[in-house]
Amino acid sequence: MKDWLARRPLRWNTTTLHVERTSFDQRLFEIARNQGVAFKWDRVVGVVREGTRLLSCRTADGSELRSSWFVDGSGRTRVLARKLGVEFESYGPHKVSLWAYFTTPPAREATTIYGDAREPYLTWVWEIPVSPTLTSVGCVIAAAELKRRCQSGSKVDDVFRQELARYERFQLLLHETNALKVLRCAHRSYICRNAFGPNWVLAGEAAALPDPLTSNGVTAALRHANDAARLIVQGRSGAVSPDEWKLYERRVFMMGHAFNHGIETCVYESPIRVGLGPLAAEKIYTRFAFALNAMYTKVDPSSRRATRAFEMCLAAARRCMSFVASLGRVGLWLRRAQGGFLPAEADRRRTPGRPRG
């Protein structure tokens, strides 16, 4: 797939990147500071508004911050979205990410995903190279399943080790590592129904939270930030109409919906993954996701016509996924009718080289 995108006539850049987030965030901070951005390290505890227009934000130290525009980049905290009562649409059940860092060279340069294709709802493990000597390893598990195991007597760290121990790659690493600092984060993918107001805008994960398996979080956040900043700057001269902000909102919604709906349909849920096989699910989703991201970056659908065309493409892709899911349900029924659940070769699949971004 990637080779096809890189050849004529498209010649799209298929290079994928892995970054160490602490260093990446620090670099972004330095760039912003060098551009004259002033930072105030505090917590927003309230807002003053007039209808849907924001007048100021109150912080924990008693300060009141006023501005002509407010950008909510607070991630899953969704500070402004919560204060303004912005509704959102969720995908799939609540999940928990557990991860740790191992001092070991990565198995390969690309991200590697591990998962048991037989599960009714997928639990998966990632291996992401952070540096030549440091590797991020984590798992994503449904919150209800984690709670069930903890109620049965397991600790969270035990569950993390159990999930990694299912795969030969990590058994030796776990044996050599007595103490692990296991980090955790609960999440549920969503998209906000409104991403802008008279003088405020939601960007990044405050606007839409892509599931981590989509590998689209950093790309989406930078894309939202770029679009929002462009519109705010253009608006200073009065050149931006409310319709252009509505187009921004549509692009945020349609991309978040496409990635989250696609990953739930193709990978997390069982019809395609189990009915047609894990490799079919992986190929369907990765080809859709990689082509979608490359197309968005290359075409930049900021105009009304381009946004509408892109929206129609995504709608067609969703209908195709729903149709394939129906075929998967038929496959599930046939497997069970024949007294089997999965072919032997599909017991545990490993998907190397998931596209990042």
CSV table of C-alpha atoms in Angstrom, one decimal:
chain,number,residue,atom,x,y,z
A,1,MET,CA,0.0,0.0,0.0
A,2,LYS,CA,2.7,2.5,1.0
A,3,ASP,CA,4.7,1.6,-2.1
A,4,TRP,CA,1.7,2.3,-4.3
A,5,LEU,CA,1.1,5.7,-2.7
A,6,ALA,CA,4.8,6.6,-3.2
A,7,ARG,CA,4.8,5.8,-7.0
A,8,ARG,CA,3.5,7.8,-9.9
A,9,PRO,CA,1.1,9.5,-10.3
A,10,LEU,CA,0.6,10.3,-6.6
A,11,ARG,CA,4.1,10.3,-5.3
A,12,TRP,CA,2.9,10.9,-1.7
A,13,ASN,CA,5.4,10.9,1.1
A,14,THR,CA,5.0,7.7,3.0
A,15,THR,CA,7.6,8.3,5.6
A,16,THR,CA,6.3,7.6,9.2
A,17,LEU,CA,7.8,9.2,12.3
A,18,HIS,CA,8.2,8.2,15.9
A,19,VAL,CA,8.9,10.8,18.5
A,20,GLU,CA,9.6,10.9,22.2
A,21,ARG,CA,6.7,13.0,23.4
A,22,THR,CA,8.5,14.8,26.3
A,23,SER,CA,11.2,16.1,23.9
A,24,PHE,CA,8.7,16.8,21.2
A,25,ASP,CA,6.5,18.8,23.6
A,26,GLN,CA,9.5,20.7,24.9
A,27,ARG,CA,10.5,21.6,21.3
A,28,LEU,CA,7.0,22.9,20.6
A,29,PHE,CA,7.1,25.0,23.7
A,30,GLU,CA,10.4,26.5,22.8
A,31,ILE,CA,9.2,27.3,19.3
A,32,ALA,CA,6.1,29.1,20.7
A,33,ARG,CA,8.1,31.0,23.3
A,34,ASN,CA,10.6,32.1,20.6
A,35,GLN,CA,7.7,33.5,18.6
A,36,GLY,CA,6.7,35.7,21.6
A,37,VAL,CA,4.0,33.6,23.2
A,38,ALA,CA,3.7,34.3,26.9
A,39,PHE,CA,2.9,31.3,29.2
A,40,LYS,CA,1.1,31.4,32.5
A,41,TRP,CA,1.3,28.1,34.5
A,42,ASP,CA,-2.1,27.9,36.2
A,43,ARG,CA,-5.4,26.1,36.1
A,44,VAL,CA,-8.7,27.5,34.7
A,45,VAL,CA,-11.4,27.2,37.3
A,46,GLY,CA,-14.2,29.2,35.7
A,47,VAL,CA,-15.2,31.3,32.7
A,48,VAL,CA,-17.2,34.5,32.4
A,49,ARG,CA,-19.4,34.5,29.3
A,50,GLU,CA,-22.1,36.4,27.6
A,51,GLY,CA,-24.3,33.9,25.9
A,52,THR,CA,-21.9,31.7,23.9
A,53,ARG,CA,-19.3,34.4,23.8
A,54,LEU,CA,-16.4,34.2,26.3
A,55,LEU,CA,-15.3,37.3,28.1
A,56,SER,CA,-12.6,35.9,30.4
A,57,CYS,CA,-11.2,32.9,32.1
A,58,ARG,CA,-10.6,32.7,35.9
A,59,THR,CA,-7.6,30.8,37.2
A,60,ALA,CA,-6.8,29.1,40.5
A,61,ASP,CA,-4.5,31.9,41.6
A,62,GLY,CA,-7.4,34.5,41.2
A,63,SER,CA,-6.2,35.9,37.9
A,64,GLU,CA,-8.7,36.8,35.2
A,65,LEU,CA,-7.5,36.4,31.6
A,66,ARG,CA,-9.1,38.3,28.8
A,67,SER,CA,-8.6,37.8,25.1
A,68,SER,CA,-10.3,38.4,21.8
A,69,TRP,CA,-10.0,34.6,21.1
A,70,PHE,CA,-9.7,31.5,23.4
A,71,VAL,CA,-8.3,28.2,22.1
A,72,ASP,CA,-9.0,25.1,24.1
A,73,GLY,CA,-6.0,22.8,23.8
A,74,SER,CA,-6.5,21.1,27.1
A,75,GLY,CA,-6.9,17.6,25.6
A,76,ARG,CA,-9.3,15.2,27.3
A,77,THR,CA,-9.9,17.7,30.1
A,78,ARG,CA,-11.9,19.7,27.6
A,79,VAL,CA,-11.9,22.8,29.9
A,80,LEU,CA,-13.9,25.2,27.7
A,81,ALA,CA,-16.0,22.4,26.2
A,82,ARG,CA,-17.1,21.3,29.7
A,83,LYS,CA,-17.7,24.9,30.9
A,84,LEU,CA,-19.8,25.7,27.8
A,85,GLY,CA,-21.7,22.4,27.9
A,86,VAL,CA,-20.5,21.2,24.5
A,87,GLU,CA,-22.1,17.8,23.7
A,88,PHE,CA,-19.9,15.0,22.3
A,89,GLU,CA,-20.3,11.6,20.6
A,90,SER,CA,-18.5,8.6,22.0
A,91,TYR,CA,-17.2,5.4,20.3
A,92,GLY,CA,-16.8,2.0,21.9
A,93,PRO,CA,-16.6,1.2,25.6
A,94,HIS,CA,-14.3,2.9,28.1
A,95,LYS,CA,-10.7,1.7,27.8
A,96,VAL,CA,-7.6,1.8,29.9
A,97,SER,CA,-4.0,2.2,28.5
A,98,LEU,CA,-1.2,0.7,30.6
A,99,TRP,CA,2.4,1.2,29.6
A,100,ALA,CA,6.0,1.2,30.7
A,101,TYR,CA,9.4,1.9,29.2
A,102,PHE,CA,12.0,-0.8,28.6
A,103,THR,CA,15.7,-0.2,28.2
A,104,THR,CA,16.0,-2.3,25.1
A,105,PRO,CA,16.5,-1.9,21.4
A,106,PRO,CA,13.1,-2.1,19.5
A,107,ALA,CA,12.3,-5.3,17.6
A,108,ARG,CA,11.9,-3.1,14.4
A,109,GLU,CA,11.9,0.6,13.5
A,110,ALA,CA,8.1,0.6,12.9
A,111,THR,CA,5.4,0.4,15.5
A,112,THR,CA,4.4,-3.2,16.2
A,113,ILE,CA,0.9,-4.2,17.3
A,114,TYR,CA,0.1,-7.5,19.0
A,115,GLY,CA,-3.3,-8.9,19.6
A,116,ASP,CA,-5.3,-12.1,20.1
A,117,ALA,CA,-7.8,-12.3,17.1
A,118,ARG,CA,-10.1,-14.7,19.0
A,119,GLU,CA,-11.3,-12.1,21.6
A,120,PRO,CA,-14.8,-10.8,21.2
A,121,TYR,CA,-13.6,-7.3,21.9
A,122,LEU,CA,-9.9,-6.7,21.2
A,123,THR,CA,-7.2,-6.2,23.8
A,124,TRP,CA,-4.0,-5.2,22.1
A,125,VAL,CA,-0.3,-4.5,22.9
A,126,TRP,CA,1.9,-1.9,21.3
A,127,GLU,CA,5.7,-1.7,20.9
A,128,ILE,CA,6.9,1.7,19.9
A,129,PRO,CA,10.6,2.6,19.4
A,130,VAL,CA,11.4,5.8,21.3
A,131,SER,CA,15.2,5.8,20.8
A,132,PRO,CA,17.8,3.2,19.8
A,133,THR,CA,17.9,2.0,23.4
A,134,LEU,CA,14.4,2.8,24.8
A,135,THR,CA,11.1,1.2,23.8
A,136,SER,CA,7.6,2.1,24.9
A,137,VAL,CA,5.5,-1.0,25.5
A,138,GLY,CA,1.8,-0.8,26.5
A,139,CYS,CA,-1.6,-2.4,26.3
A,140,VAL,CA,-5.1,-1.2,25.8
A,141,ILE,CA,-7.8,-3.1,27.6
A,142,ALA,CA,-11.5,-2.5,28.0
A,143,ALA,CA,-12.1,-0.9,31.4
A,144,ALA,CA,-14.8,-3.4,32.3
A,145,GLU,CA,-12.4,-6.3,31.7
A,146,LEU,CA,-9.6,-4.6,33.8
A,147,LYS,CA,-12.1,-4.1,36.6
A,148,ARG,CA,-13.2,-7.7,36.4
A,149,ARG,CA,-9.7,-9.0,36.7
A,150,CYS,CA,-8.9,-6.6,39.6
A,151,GLN,CA,-12.0,-7.8,41.4
A,152,SER,CA,-10.7,-11.3,41.0
A,153,GLY,CA,-7.6,-10.4,42.9
A,154,SER,CA,-5.1,-9.2,40.3
A,155,LYS,CA,-3.4,-5.8,40.6
A,156,VAL,CA,-3.2,-3.4,37.7
A,157,ASP,CA,0.5,-4.1,37.3
A,158,ASP,CA,-0.2,-7.9,37.3
A,159,VAL,CA,-2.7,-7.4,34.4
A,160,PHE,CA,-0.1,-5.5,32.5
A,161,ARG,CA,2.5,-8.2,32.9
A,162,GLN,CA,-0.1,-10.9,32.1
A,163,GLU,CA,-1.0,-9.2,28.8
A,164,LEU,CA,2.7,-8.8,27.8
A,165,ALA,CA,3.6,-12.4,28.8
A,166,ARG,CA,1.2,-13.8,26.2
A,167,TYR,CA,3.7,-12.9,23.5
A,168,GLU,CA,7.1,-14.4,23.3
A,169,ARG,CA,8.8,-11.1,22.5
A,170,PHE,CA,8.2,-9.8,26.0
A,171,GLN,CA,8.6,-12.9,28.1
A,172,LEU,CA,12.4,-12.5,28.5
A,173,LEU,CA,12.1,-8.7,29.0
A,174,LEU,CA,9.6,-9.3,31.8
A,175,HIS,CA,11.9,-11.9,33.4
A,176,GLU,CA,14.8,-9.5,33.3
A,177,THR,CA,12.8,-6.6,34.7
A,178,ASN,CA,11.8,-7.0,38.4
A,179,ALA,CA,10.3,-3.6,38.9
A,180,LEU,CA,8.3,-1.7,36.3
A,181,LYS,CA,6.8,1.8,36.6
A,182,VAL,CA,3.4,1.1,35.0
A,183,LEU,CA,1.7,4.3,33.8
A,184,ARG,CA,-2.1,4.3,33.2
A,185,CYS,CA,-4.7,6.4,31.5
A,186,ALA,CA,-8.4,5.8,31.1
A,187,HIS,CA,-10.1,7.1,27.9
A,188,ARG,CA,-13.0,6.8,25.5
A,189,SER,CA,-12.8,8.1,22.0
A,190,TYR,CA,-15.1,10.9,21.2
A,191,ILE,CA,-15.8,13.9,18.9
A,192,CYS,CA,-17.4,17.2,20.0
A,193,ARG,CA,-20.5,18.2,18.2
A,194,ASN,CA,-19.4,21.9,18.3
A,195,ALA,CA,-15.8,22.9,17.8
A,196,PHE,CA,-16.1,26.7,17.7
A,197,GLY,CA,-18.1,29.7,19.0
A,198,PRO,CA,-18.1,33.5,18.5
A,199,ASN,CA,-14.6,33.8,19.9
A,200,TRP,CA,-13.5,30.4,21.0
A,201,VAL,CA,-12.3,27.2,19.3
A,202,LEU,CA,-11.6,23.6,20.3
A,203,ALA,CA,-8.4,22.0,18.9
A,204,GLY,CA,-6.6,18.7,19.3
A,205,GLU,CA,-8.0,16.2,21.7
A,206,ALA,CA,-10.3,18.9,23.2
A,207,ALA,CA,-12.2,18.7,19.9
A,208,ALA,CA,-11.8,15.0,19.0
A,209,LEU,CA,-10.0,12.1,20.7
A,210,PRO,CA,-8.9,9.5,18.2
A,211,ASP,CA,-8.5,6.0,19.6
A,212,PRO,CA,-4.8,5.3,20.2
A,213,LEU,CA,-4.9,2.3,17.8
A,214,THR,CA,-5.7,4.8,14.9
A,215,SER,CA,-2.2,6.3,15.4
A,216,ASN,CA,-3.7,9.6,14.4
A,217,GLY,CA,-3.6,11.7,17.6
A,218,VAL,CA,-0.6,13.8,17.1
A,219,THR,CA,-1.4,14.4,13.4
A,220,ALA,CA,-4.9,15.4,14.2
A,221,ALA,CA,-3.9,17.8,16.9
A,222,LEU,CA,-1.3,19.6,14.7
A,223,ARG,CA,-3.8,19.7,11.9
A,224,HIS,CA,-6.5,21.3,14.1
A,225,ALA,CA,-4.0,23.8,15.5
A,226,ASN,CA,-2.8,24.8,12.0
A,227,ASP,CA,-6.4,25.3,10.7
A,228,ALA,CA,-7.6,27.1,13.7
A,229,ALA,CA,-4.6,29.4,13.9
A,230,ARG,CA,-4.9,30.2,10.2
A,231,LEU,CA,-8.6,31.2,10.6
A,232,ILE,CA,-7.9,33.3,13.7
A,233,VAL,CA,-5.1,35.2,11.9
A,234,GLN,CA,-7.2,35.8,8.8
A,235,GLY,CA,-10.1,36.9,11.0
A,236,ARG,CA,-8.2,39.8,12.4
A,237,SER,CA,-8.7,41.5,9.0
A,238,GLY,CA,-12.3,40.5,8.9
A,239,ALA,CA,-11.7,38.0,6.0
A,240,VAL,CA,-13.2,35.0,7.7
A,241,SER,CA,-16.9,34.3,7.6
A,242,PRO,CA,-18.8,32.0,10.0
A,243,ASP,CA,-19.2,29.5,7.2
A,244,GLU,CA,-15.4,29.0,7.2
A,245,TRP,CA,-15.5,28.1,10.9
A,246,LYS,CA,-18.3,25.7,10.1
A,247,LEU,CA,-16.1,24.0,7.5
A,248,TYR,CA,-13.4,23.7,10.2
A,249,GLU,CA,-15.9,22.1,12.5
A,250,ARG,CA,-17.1,19.7,9.8
A,251,ARG,CA,-13.5,18.6,9.0
A,252,VAL,CA,-12.8,18.0,12.7
A,253,PHE,CA,-16.0,16.0,13.0
A,254,MET,CA,-15.7,14.0,9.8
A,255,MET,CA,-12.0,13.0,10.4
A,256,GLY,CA,-12.6,12.0,14.0
A,257,HIS,CA,-15.7,10.1,13.1
A,258,ALA,CA,-14.0,8.3,10.2
A,259,PHE,CA,-11.0,7.1,12.2
A,260,ASN,CA,-13.0,6.1,15.3
A,261,HIS,CA,-15.8,4.4,13.5
A,262,GLY,CA,-13.4,2.6,11.2
A,263,ILE,CA,-11.2,1.2,14.0
A,264,GLU,CA,-14.2,0.1,16.1
A,265,THR,CA,-15.8,-1.6,13.0
A,266,CYS,CA,-12.7,-3.2,11.5
A,267,VAL,CA,-10.5,-4.1,14.5
A,268,TYR,CA,-12.1,-3.8,18.0
A,269,GLU,CA,-15.4,-5.5,17.2
A,270,SER,CA,-15.4,-9.1,16.0
A,271,PRO,CA,-17.3,-9.4,12.7
A,272,ILE,CA,-14.5,-8.5,10.3
A,273,ARG,CA,-11.6,-9.4,12.6
A,274,VAL,CA,-13.0,-12.8,13.5
A,275,GLY,CA,-15.4,-13.5,10.6
A,276,LEU,CA,-13.0,-12.7,7.8
A,277,GLY,CA,-9.7,-13.0,9.7
A,278,PRO,CA,-7.3,-10.5,11.4
A,279,LEU,CA,-5.3,-9.9,8.3
A,280,ALA,CA,-8.4,-8.8,6.4
A,281,ALA,CA,-9.3,-6.4,9.2
A,282,GLU,CA,-5.8,-5.0,9.3
A,283,LYS,CA,-5.5,-4.5,5.6
A,284,ILE,CA,-9.0,-2.9,5.3
A,285,TYR,CA,-8.3,-0.4,8.1
A,286,THR,CA,-4.7,0.5,7.4
A,287,ARG,CA,-5.2,1.0,3.7
A,288,PHE,CA,-8.2,3.2,4.5
A,289,ALA,CA,-6.4,5.2,7.3
A,290,PHE,CA,-3.1,5.6,5.6
A,291,ALA,CA,-4.6,6.7,2.3
A,292,LEU,CA,-7.0,9.1,4.1
A,293,ASN,CA,-4.2,10.8,6.0
A,294,ALA,CA,-2.0,11.1,3.0
A,295,MET,CA,-4.9,12.4,0.9
A,296,TYR,CA,-5.9,15.0,3.5
A,297,THR,CA,-2.3,16.2,3.8
A,298,LYS,CA,-1.7,16.4,0.1
A,299,VAL,CA,-5.1,18.0,-0.9
A,300,ASP,CA,-5.8,20.2,2.2
A,301,PRO,CA,-9.6,20.3,1.8
A,302,SER,CA,-10.1,23.8,3.3
A,303,SER,CA,-12.6,25.1,0.7
A,304,ARG,CA,-16.3,24.3,0.8
A,305,ARG,CA,-16.1,22.2,-2.4
A,306,ALA,CA,-13.0,20.2,-1.3
A,307,THR,CA,-14.5,19.6,2.2
A,308,ARG,CA,-17.7,18.3,0.7
A,309,ALA,CA,-15.8,16.0,-1.7
A,310,PHE,CA,-13.7,14.7,1.1
A,311,GLU,CA,-16.9,14.1,3.2
A,312,MET,CA,-18.4,12.1,0.4
A,313,CYS,CA,-15.3,10.0,0.1
A,314,LEU,CA,-15.4,9.2,3.8
A,315,ALA,CA,-19.2,8.4,3.7
A,316,ALA,CA,-18.5,5.9,0.9
A,317,ALA,CA,-15.6,4.4,2.9
A,318,ARG,CA,-17.9,4.0,5.9
A,319,ARG,CA,-20.6,2.3,3.8
A,320,CYS,CA,-18.0,-0.1,2.4
A,321,MET,CA,-16.8,-1.0,6.0
A,322,SER,CA,-20.4,-1.6,7.1
A,323,PHE,CA,-20.9,-3.9,4.1
A,324,VAL,CA,-17.7,-5.8,4.8
A,325,ALA,CA,-18.8,-6.1,8.5
A,326,SER,CA,-22.0,-7.7,7.3
A,327,LEU,CA,-20.0,-10.2,5.3
A,328,GLY,CA,-18.0,-10.8,8.5
A,329,ARG,CA,-21.1,-11.6,10.4
A,330,VAL,CA,-22.0,-14.2,7.7
A,331,GLY,CA,-18.5,-15.6,8.1
A,332,LEU,CA,-18.9,-15.8,11.9
A,333,TRP,CA,-22.2,-17.7,11.5
A,334,LEU,CA,-20.6,-20.1,9.0
A,335,ARG,CA,-17.6,-20.8,11.3
A,336,ARG,CA,-19.9,-21.5,14.2
A,337,ALA,CA,-22.2,-23.6,12.1
A,338,GLN,CA,-19.2,-25.7,11.1
A,339,GLY,CA,-18.2,-26.2,14.7
A,340,GLY,CA,-15.2,-23.9,14.6
A,341,PHE,CA,-14.5,-20.4,15.8
A,342,LEU,CA,-11.2,-19.4,14.1
A,343,PRO,CA,-8.8,-21.0,11.7
A,344,ALA,CA,-5.7,-22.2,13.5
A,345,GLU,CA,-3.5,-19.8,11.6
A,346,ALA,CA,-5.4,-16.8,13.0
A,347,ASP,CA,-4.9,-17.6,16.7
A,348,ARG,CA,-2.5,-14.8,17.4
A,349,ARG,CA,-1.5,-12.2,14.8
A,350,ARG,CA,1.1,-9.6,15.0
A,351,THR,CA,0.8,-6.5,12.8
A,352,PRO,CA,4.1,-4.8,12.1
A,353,GLY,CA,4.5,-1.4,10.7
A,354,ARG,CA,1.2,0.3,11.6
A,355,PRO,CA,1.3,3.7,10.0
A,356,ARG,CA,1.8,6.5,12.5
A,357,GLY,CA,0.1,9.8,12.1
